[in-house]
XYZ file of C-alpha atoms in Angstrom:
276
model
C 23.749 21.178 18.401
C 20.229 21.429 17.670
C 18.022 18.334 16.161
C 18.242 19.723 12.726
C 21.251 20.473 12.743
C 21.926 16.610 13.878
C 20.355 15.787 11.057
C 22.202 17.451 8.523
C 25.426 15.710 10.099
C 24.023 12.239 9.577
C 22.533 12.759 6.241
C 25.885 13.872 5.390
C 27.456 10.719 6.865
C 25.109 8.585 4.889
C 25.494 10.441 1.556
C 29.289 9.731 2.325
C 29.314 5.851 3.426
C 26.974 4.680 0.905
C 24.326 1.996 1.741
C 22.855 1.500 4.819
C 20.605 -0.866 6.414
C 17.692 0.539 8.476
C 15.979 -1.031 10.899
C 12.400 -0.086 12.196
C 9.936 -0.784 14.398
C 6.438 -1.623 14.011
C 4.291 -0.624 16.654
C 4.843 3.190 17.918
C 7.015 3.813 15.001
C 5.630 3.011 12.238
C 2.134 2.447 13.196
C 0.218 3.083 16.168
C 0.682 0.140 18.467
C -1.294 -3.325 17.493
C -2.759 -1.366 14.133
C -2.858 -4.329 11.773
C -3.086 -2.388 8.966
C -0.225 -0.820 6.474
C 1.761 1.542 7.134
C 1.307 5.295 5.679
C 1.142 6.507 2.128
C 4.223 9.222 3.268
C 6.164 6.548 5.286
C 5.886 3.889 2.306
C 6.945 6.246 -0.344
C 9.926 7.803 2.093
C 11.063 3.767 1.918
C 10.761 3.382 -1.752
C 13.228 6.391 -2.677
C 15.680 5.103 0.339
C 15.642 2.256 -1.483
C 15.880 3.980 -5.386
C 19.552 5.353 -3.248
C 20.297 2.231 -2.488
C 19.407 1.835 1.302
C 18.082 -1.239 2.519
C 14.651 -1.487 4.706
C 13.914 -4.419 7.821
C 11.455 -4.472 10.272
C 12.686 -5.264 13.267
C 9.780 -6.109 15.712
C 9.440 -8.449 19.008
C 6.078 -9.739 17.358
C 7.057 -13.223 15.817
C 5.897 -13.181 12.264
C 3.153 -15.595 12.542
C 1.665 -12.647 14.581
C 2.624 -9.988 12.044
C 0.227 -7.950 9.862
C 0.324 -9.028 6.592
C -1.278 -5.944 5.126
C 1.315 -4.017 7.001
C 4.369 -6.156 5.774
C 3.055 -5.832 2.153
C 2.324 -2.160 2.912
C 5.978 -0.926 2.096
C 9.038 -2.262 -0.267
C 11.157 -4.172 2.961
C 14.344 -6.038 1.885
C 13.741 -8.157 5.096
C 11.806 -8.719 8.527
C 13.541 -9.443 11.525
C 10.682 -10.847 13.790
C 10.682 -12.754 17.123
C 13.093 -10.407 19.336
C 15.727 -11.404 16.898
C 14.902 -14.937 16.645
C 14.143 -15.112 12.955
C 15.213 -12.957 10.114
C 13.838 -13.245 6.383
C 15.290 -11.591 3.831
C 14.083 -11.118 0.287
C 11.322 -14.011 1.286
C 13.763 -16.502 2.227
C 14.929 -17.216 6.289
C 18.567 -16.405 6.741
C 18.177 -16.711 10.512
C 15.846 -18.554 12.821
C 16.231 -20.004 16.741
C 13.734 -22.067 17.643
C 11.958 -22.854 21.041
C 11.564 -26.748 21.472
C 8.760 -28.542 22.703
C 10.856 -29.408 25.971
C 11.436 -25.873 26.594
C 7.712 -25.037 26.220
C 6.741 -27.822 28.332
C 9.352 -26.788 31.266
C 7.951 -23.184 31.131
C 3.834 -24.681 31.203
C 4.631 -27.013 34.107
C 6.221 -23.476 35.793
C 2.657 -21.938 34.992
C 0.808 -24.850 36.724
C 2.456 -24.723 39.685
C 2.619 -20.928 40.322
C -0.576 -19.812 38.623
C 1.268 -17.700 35.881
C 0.225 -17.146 32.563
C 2.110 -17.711 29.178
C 2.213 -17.188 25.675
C 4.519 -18.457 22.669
C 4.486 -16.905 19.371
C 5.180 -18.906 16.178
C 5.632 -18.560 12.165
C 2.561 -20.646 11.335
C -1.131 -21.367 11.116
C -2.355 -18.907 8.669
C -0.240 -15.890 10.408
C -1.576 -12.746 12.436
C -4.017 -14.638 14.688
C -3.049 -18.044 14.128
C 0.504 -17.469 15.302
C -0.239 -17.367 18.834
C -1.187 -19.928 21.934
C -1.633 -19.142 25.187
C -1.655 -21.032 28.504
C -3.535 -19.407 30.939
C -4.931 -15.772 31.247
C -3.587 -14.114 27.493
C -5.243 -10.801 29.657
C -5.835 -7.506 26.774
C -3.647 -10.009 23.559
C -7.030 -11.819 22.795
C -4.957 -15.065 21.956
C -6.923 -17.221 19.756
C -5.884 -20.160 21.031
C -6.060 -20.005 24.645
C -6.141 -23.406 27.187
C -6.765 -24.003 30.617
C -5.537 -27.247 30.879
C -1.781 -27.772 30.332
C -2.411 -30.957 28.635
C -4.228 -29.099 26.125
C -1.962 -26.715 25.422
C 0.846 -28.797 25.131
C -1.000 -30.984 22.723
C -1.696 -27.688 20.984
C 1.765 -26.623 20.603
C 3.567 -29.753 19.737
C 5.108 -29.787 15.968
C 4.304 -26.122 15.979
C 7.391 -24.071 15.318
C 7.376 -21.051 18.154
C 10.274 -18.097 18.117
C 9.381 -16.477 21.359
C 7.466 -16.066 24.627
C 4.976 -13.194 25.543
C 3.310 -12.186 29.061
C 0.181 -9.735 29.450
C 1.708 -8.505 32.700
C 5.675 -7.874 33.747
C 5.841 -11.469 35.938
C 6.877 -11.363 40.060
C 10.320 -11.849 40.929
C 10.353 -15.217 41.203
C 8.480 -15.662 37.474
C 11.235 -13.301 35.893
C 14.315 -15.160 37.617
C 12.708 -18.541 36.239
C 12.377 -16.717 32.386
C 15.953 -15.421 32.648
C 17.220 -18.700 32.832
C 15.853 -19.136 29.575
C 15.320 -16.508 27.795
C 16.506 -13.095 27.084
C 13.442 -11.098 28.671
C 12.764 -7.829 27.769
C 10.454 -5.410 30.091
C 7.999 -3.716 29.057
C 6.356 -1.745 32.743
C 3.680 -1.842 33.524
C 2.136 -3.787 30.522
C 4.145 -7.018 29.239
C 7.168 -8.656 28.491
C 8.898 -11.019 25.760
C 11.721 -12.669 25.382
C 13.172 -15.278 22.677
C 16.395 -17.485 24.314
C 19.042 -16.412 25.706
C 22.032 -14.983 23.099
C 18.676 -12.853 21.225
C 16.920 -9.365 20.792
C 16.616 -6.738 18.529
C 20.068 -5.578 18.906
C 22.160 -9.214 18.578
C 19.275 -9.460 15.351
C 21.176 -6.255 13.479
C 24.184 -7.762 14.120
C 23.227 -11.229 12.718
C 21.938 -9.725 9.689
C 25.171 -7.255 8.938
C 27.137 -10.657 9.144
C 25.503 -12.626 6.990
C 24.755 -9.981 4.618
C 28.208 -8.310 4.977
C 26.522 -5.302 5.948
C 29.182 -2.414 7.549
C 27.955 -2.696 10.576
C 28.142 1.120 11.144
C 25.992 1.665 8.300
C 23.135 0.873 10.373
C 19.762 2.838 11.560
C 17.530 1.456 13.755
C 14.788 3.711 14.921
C 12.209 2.350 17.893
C 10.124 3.815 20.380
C 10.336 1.015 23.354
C 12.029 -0.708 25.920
C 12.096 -3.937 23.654
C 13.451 -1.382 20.993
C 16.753 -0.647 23.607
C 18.932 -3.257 22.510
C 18.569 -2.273 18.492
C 18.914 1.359 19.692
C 22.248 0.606 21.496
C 23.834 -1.109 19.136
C 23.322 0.479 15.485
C 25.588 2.669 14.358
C 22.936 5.338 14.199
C 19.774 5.247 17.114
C 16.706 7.356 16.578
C 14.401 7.496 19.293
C 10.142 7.841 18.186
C 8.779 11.731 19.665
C 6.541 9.624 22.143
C 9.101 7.390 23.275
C 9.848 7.542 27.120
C 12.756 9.786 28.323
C 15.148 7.212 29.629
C 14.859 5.766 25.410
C 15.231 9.275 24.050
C 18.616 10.011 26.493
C 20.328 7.091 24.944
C 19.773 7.791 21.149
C 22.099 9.976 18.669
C 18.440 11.573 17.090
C 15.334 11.504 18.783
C 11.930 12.107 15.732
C 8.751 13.584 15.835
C 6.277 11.339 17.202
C 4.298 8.136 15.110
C 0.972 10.309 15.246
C 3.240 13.052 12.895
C 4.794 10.628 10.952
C 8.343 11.058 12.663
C 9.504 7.619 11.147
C 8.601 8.852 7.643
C 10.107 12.499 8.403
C 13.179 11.297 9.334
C 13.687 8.805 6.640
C 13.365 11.997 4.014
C 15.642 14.287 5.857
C 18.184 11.675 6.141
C 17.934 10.822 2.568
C 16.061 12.811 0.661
């Protein structure tokens, strides 16, 4: 079966089940990866007639949405945001959803850092958002963390009443770094470049699941379309994957539809041929 003809089949099943909930990514998929800006004029208008059918519209992204782009989430009609590796979910404005990372936890994972030399970084919901949303202890290496300490002391004082979602390395840690996260958090790799994680029993993929519940979405009526590693536990689990053109191989060979790539707009094409 060819890719257009895939298409046809679920545009069919969509047209037949009704609503459905999709669930996209930010960077690689709908924008080029770390654009803060909104997302395209083709893309925003493929939402807003999903939505005129009835189809609902998250974002589902590992940045925590203290870290988000506002422009970008203002950019396009979503219902919700599902930020954080599935650690918080907004819907409509309001928080349906949200695991949060206490100050012990933080502290446990900064005296890690002092002892081995490692580098981390927790993402929050607050402090005026994009920039603000971020602090780093240690090297934050090509993120550009705004607030970035040395001295663990620091930091911690930094951090403490802060409400953080998630953890974020600029490199993919040793052994012995990742064993010590796992223990923790659900860690998602990202070779050669990072790796996130919220705690344990969350990512992308639990996230759609969360939301169908509480929402009493069917929870095969879902889309999720990525272009990642972070993006393969969404992509295994909705009832409909869609892999991003310039997604890697081993992402592409585990989705039902694989798109034309975010530099053609394969977010927004797919979108209209689905339904359209």
């Amino acid at each position: 079966m060819t890719g257009q003809d895939k298409l046809k089949e679920y545009a069919k099943i969509l047209e037949k089940n009704g609503r459905h909930a999709f669930f996209l990514d930010i960077d690689g998929t709908m924008v080029l990866p770390l654009h803060q800006g909104g997302v395209s004029e083709r893309l925003k208008n493929a939402i807003e007639k999903g939505r005129e059918k009835g189809h609902l519209f998250f974002v589902n992204s590992g940045r925590a949405l203290g870290y988000m782009s506002q422009t970008l989430l203002s950019s396009a009609p979503f219902d919700g945001v599902i930020s954080g590796m599935g650690a918080h979910i907004v819907y409509h404005g309001e928080t349906i959803y949200r695991s949060v990372v206490g100050f012990e936890t933080i502290k446990k994972v900064a005296d890690f850092c002092e002892e081995s030399g490692d580098s981390i970084i927790f993402e929050g919901e607050s402090d005026g958002r994009e920039d603000g949303g971020r602090y780093a202890y240690g090297d934050s290496g090509f993120f550009k963390v705004k607030y970035t300490y040395k001295d663990k002391d620091e930091f911690l004082k930094a951090v403490q009443g802060k409400t953080m979602i998630k953890m974020t390395l600029p490199y993919v840690p040793s052994l012995e770094y990742s064993k010590f996260l796992e223990s923790i958090f659900d860690v998602a790799y990202v070779p050669p470049i990072y790796a996130e994680g919220a705690l344990i029993g969350h990512d992308k993929g639990k996230a759609i699941k969360k939301t169908c519940e509480i929402l009493s979405i069917p929870y095969e009526n879902t889309i999720a379309v990525g272009d990642s590693e972070n993006d393969r536990g969404m992509l295994t689990s909705a009832g409909i994957s869609c892999a991003m053109g310039n997604a890697p191989e081993r992402l592409k060979d585990i989705c039902d539809i694989v798109c034309d790539s975010v530099l053609n707009e394969g977010c927004a094409a797919l979108i209209e041929s689905l339904i359209i």
